[in-house]
Short mmCIF file of C-alpha atoms in Angstrom, two decimals:
data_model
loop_
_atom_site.label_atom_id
_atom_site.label_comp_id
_atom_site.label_asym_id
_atom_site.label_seq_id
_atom_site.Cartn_x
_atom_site.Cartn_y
_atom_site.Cartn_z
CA UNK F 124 92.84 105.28 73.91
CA UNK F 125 95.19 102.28 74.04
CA UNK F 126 98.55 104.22 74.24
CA UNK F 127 100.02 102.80 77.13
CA UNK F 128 102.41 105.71 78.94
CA UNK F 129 105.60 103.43 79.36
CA UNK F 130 107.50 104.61 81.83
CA UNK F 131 110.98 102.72 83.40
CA UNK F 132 109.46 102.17 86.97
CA UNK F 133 112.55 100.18 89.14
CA UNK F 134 114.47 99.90 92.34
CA UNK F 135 117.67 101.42 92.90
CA UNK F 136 119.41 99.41 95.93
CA UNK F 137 121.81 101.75 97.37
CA UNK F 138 124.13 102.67 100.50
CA UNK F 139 122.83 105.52 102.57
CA UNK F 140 125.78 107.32 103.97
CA UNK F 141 123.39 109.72 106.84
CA UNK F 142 122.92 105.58 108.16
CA UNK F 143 126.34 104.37 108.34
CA UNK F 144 126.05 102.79 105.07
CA UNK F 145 123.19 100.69 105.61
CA UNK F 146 121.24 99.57 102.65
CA UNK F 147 117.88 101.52 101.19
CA UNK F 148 116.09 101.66 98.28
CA UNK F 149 114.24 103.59 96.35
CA UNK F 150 111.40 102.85 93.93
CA UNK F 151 112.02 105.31 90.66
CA UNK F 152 109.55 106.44 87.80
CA UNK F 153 112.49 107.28 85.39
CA UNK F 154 116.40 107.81 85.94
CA UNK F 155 115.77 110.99 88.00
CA UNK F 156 112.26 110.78 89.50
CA UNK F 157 112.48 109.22 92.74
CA UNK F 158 108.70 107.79 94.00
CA UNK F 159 109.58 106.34 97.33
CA UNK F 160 112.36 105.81 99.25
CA UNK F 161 113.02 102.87 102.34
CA UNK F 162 113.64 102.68 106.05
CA UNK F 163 117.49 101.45 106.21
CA UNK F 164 118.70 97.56 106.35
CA UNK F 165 121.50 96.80 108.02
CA UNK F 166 122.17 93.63 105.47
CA UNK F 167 121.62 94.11 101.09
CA UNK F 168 119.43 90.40 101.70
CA UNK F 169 117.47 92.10 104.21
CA UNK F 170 116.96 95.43 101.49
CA UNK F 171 116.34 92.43 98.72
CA UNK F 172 113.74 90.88 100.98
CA UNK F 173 111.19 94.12 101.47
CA UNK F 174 111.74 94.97 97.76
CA UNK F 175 110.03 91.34 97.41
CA UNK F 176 107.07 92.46 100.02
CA UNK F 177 107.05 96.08 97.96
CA UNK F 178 106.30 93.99 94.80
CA UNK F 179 103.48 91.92 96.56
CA UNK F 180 102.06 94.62 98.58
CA UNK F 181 102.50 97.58 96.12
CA UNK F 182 99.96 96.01 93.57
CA UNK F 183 97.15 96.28 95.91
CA UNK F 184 95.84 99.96 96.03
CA UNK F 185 94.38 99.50 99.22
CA UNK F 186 97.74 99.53 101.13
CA UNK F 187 98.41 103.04 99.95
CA UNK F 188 97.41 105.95 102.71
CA UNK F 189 96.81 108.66 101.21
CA UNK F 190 97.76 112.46 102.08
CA UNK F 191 95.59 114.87 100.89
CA UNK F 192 96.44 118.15 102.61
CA UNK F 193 97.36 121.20 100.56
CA UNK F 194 100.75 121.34 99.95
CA UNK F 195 101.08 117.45 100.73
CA UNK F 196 99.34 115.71 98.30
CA UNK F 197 101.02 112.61 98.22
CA UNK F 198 101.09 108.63 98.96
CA UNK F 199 103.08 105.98 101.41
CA UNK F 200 103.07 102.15 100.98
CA UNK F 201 102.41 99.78 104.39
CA UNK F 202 104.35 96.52 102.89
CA UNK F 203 104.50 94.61 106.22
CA UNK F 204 104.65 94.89 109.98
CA UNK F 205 104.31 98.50 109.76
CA UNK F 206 106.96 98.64 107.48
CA UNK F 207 106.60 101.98 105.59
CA UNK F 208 108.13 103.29 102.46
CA UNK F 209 107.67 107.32 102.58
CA UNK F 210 106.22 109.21 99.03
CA UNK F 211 108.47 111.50 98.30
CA UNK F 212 106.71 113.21 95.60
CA UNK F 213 104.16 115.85 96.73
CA UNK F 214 101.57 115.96 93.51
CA UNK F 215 99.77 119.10 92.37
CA UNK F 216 96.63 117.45 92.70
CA UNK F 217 94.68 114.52 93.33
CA UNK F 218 94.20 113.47 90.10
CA UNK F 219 97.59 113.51 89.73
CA UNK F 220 98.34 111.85 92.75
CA UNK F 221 95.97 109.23 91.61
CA UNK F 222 97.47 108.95 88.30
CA UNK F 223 101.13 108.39 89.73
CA UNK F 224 99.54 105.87 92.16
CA UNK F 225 97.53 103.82 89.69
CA UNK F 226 101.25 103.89 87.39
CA UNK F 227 102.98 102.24 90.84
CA UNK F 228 99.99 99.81 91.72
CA UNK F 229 100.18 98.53 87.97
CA UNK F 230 103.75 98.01 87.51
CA UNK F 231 105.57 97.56 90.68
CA UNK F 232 105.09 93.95 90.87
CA UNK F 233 107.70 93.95 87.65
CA UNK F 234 109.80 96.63 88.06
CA UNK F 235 113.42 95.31 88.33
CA UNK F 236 116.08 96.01 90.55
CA UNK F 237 119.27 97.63 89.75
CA UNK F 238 122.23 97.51 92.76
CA UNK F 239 124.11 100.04 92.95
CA UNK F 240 125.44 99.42 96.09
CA UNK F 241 129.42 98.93 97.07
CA UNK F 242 130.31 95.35 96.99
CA UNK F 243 131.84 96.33 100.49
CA UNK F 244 130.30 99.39 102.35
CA UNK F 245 133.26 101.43 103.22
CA UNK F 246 134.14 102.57 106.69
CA UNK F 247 133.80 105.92 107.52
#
């Protein structure tokens, strides 16, 4: 079974209006299936930065904890100084979880980064 299932893993760098417009991102699976999701960054360099420690840290399983408690079957990513970025996907299973996990550790390290961010965050 070589069919490799090709998915369009990336980070979306955006402004998070519930943080006064600081910059987050989120690591997708597809255009509508959000993974994980950041803290907030005051500065997009500072966002650009941790998506550079996700890409290093991401492609080594063991920085994943795992949840495995019914109803919150899921996995977060340390990726620094107790940095944390949160699973938001809460899997059926383990194996699934697994799966999903195994997709991240083997293509985060390439996944792009598309900004989608205001050239100037707007004032509220």
């Amino acid at each position: 079974m070589s069919h490799k299932n090709h998915t369009d893993m990336h980070f979306i760098i955006e402004t998070n209006p519930q943080s006064e417009n600081q910059y987050q991102f989120r690591l997708m699976r597809n255009e509508q299936e959000t993974v994980m999701t950041s803290e907030s960054f005051k500065s997009k360099l500072d966002c650009l930065t941790a998506i550079s420690a996700v890409r290093r840290a991401g492609s080594d399983a063991s920085n994943y904890p795992l949840w495995d408690l019914v109803g919150n079957i899921r996995f977060n990513l340390f990726y620094g100084d107790n940095r944390l970025l949160i699973g938001t996907i809460r899997y059926k299973s383990v194996e699934d979880r697994d799966r999903a996990l195994q997709e991240v550790v083997d293509q985060v390290a390439k996944a792009p980064a598309r900004d989608q961010a205001p050239l100037t965050a707007l004032a509220a």
